[in-house]
Coordinates of C-alpha atoms in Angstrom, one line a residue:
M206 CA 0.3 -0.1 0.0
I207 CA 1.3 3.2 -1.1
D208 CA 1.7 6.1 2.1
M209 CA 0.1 9.2 0.8
N210 CA 3.5 10.9 2.7
A211 CA 6.0 9.0 1.2
I212 CA 9.2 10.0 -0.9
Y213 CA 10.1 8.3 -3.7
T214 CA 12.7 7.9 -5.9
I215 CA 13.2 6.3 -9.3
S216 CA 15.6 3.3 -9.7
E217 CA 18.7 3.4 -11.1
K218 CA 18.5 0.6 -12.4
L219 CA 16.6 2.0 -15.6
V220 CA 16.9 3.1 -18.7
T221 CA 14.3 5.7 -20.2
R222 CA 13.8 6.4 -23.8
T223 CA 11.2 8.5 -25.5
I224 CA 9.8 7.7 -28.6
E225 CA 7.0 10.0 -30.0
D226 CA 4.5 10.6 -26.9
E227 CA 5.8 7.6 -25.0
L228 CA 8.3 7.0 -22.2
L229 CA 9.8 3.3 -22.3
I230 CA 11.1 2.4 -19.4
I231 CA 14.0 -0.7 -19.1
P232 CA 14.9 -2.1 -16.5
I233 CA 18.7 -3.1 -16.4
E234 CA 20.9 -5.2 -15.0
D235 CA 24.9 -4.5 -15.9
G236 CA 23.9 -3.0 -19.3
L237 CA 21.4 -5.7 -20.4
T238 CA 18.1 -5.8 -20.2
E239 CA 16.6 -8.4 -17.6
N240 CA 13.7 -9.6 -20.1
Q241 CA 11.9 -7.5 -22.8
D242 CA 8.5 -8.2 -21.6
D243 CA 10.0 -5.9 -18.4
I244 CA 9.9 -3.3 -20.8
F245 CA 7.3 -0.7 -19.1
S246 CA 5.6 2.1 -20.8
L247 CA 4.0 5.4 -19.9
N248 CA 1.6 7.5 -21.6
D249 CA 1.0 11.7 -21.4
T250 CA -0.3 11.7 -17.4
G251 CA 2.0 8.8 -16.6
Y252 CA 4.7 10.7 -17.7
S253 CA 3.5 13.8 -16.0
T254 CA 3.9 11.6 -12.7
W255 CA 7.3 10.2 -13.6
Q256 CA 8.7 13.4 -13.7
L257 CA 7.1 14.3 -10.3
I258 CA 8.9 11.2 -8.9
D259 CA 12.3 13.1 -8.1
G260 CA 13.4 12.6 -4.2
K261 CA 11.2 15.8 -3.3
N262 CA 7.9 15.5 -3.6
S263 CA 5.5 13.3 -1.2
V264 CA 3.0 11.1 -3.1
N265 CA 0.6 14.1 -1.8
D266 CA 2.6 16.8 -3.6
I267 CA 2.6 14.6 -6.7
I268 CA -1.4 14.6 -7.1
T269 CA -1.7 18.1 -6.1
A270 CA 0.5 19.2 -9.2
L271 CA -1.3 16.8 -11.3
V272 CA -4.6 17.9 -10.8
D273 CA -3.8 21.9 -11.3
V274 CA -2.2 20.3 -14.8
Y275 CA -4.7 18.3 -15.9
N276 CA -8.0 20.2 -13.9
A277 CA -9.5 16.6 -13.2
P278 CA -11.1 15.5 -10.0
V279 CA -8.7 14.8 -7.1
E280 CA -9.9 11.5 -6.5
T281 CA -9.1 10.3 -9.9
I282 CA -6.0 12.0 -10.1
K283 CA -5.3 9.8 -6.9
Q284 CA -6.5 6.9 -7.6
D285 CA -4.7 6.9 -11.2
V286 CA -1.4 7.8 -9.3
L287 CA -1.9 5.5 -6.6
S288 CA -2.3 2.7 -9.5
L289 CA 1.0 3.3 -11.5
L290 CA 2.9 4.0 -8.2
T291 CA 1.5 0.4 -6.9
E292 CA 2.8 -0.9 -10.0
L293 CA 6.3 1.0 -10.3
E294 CA 7.3 0.4 -6.8
A295 CA 6.1 -4.0 -7.5
K296 CA 8.2 -3.8 -10.5
N297 CA 11.1 -1.9 -8.5
M298 CA 11.1 0.8 -10.3
I299 CA 10.5 3.5 -8.2
V300 CA 12.0 3.3 -4.1
K301 CA 10.9 5.1 -1.1
R302 CA 13.0 7.3 0.0
S303 CA 11.3 8.6 2.9
S304 CA 8.2 10.0 4.5
T305 CA 7.3 13.3 5.0
K306 CA 6.1 12.3 8.6
D307 CA 9.5 10.4 9.6

């Protein structure tokens, strides 16, 4: 479960590439991809979330920023962000750095 006060960073074991309007995230191990099936892609809103995972913004901060950018209901953005972060964390693509309550 994602902590709303958590601050995440992007794993150092990744390479990213932007192709057209899509961000590709490629896990690496000693310079080689582990498995072609591990390549993960993000659309525009996912990419916006990815950019805010910088080791400074809490999950709450990310949600607030995206609500402003996309002018969407808070609950919709919250569900989308939490879903994405849960998936990224499960794939070890992001790492919890700290919590604003720590």
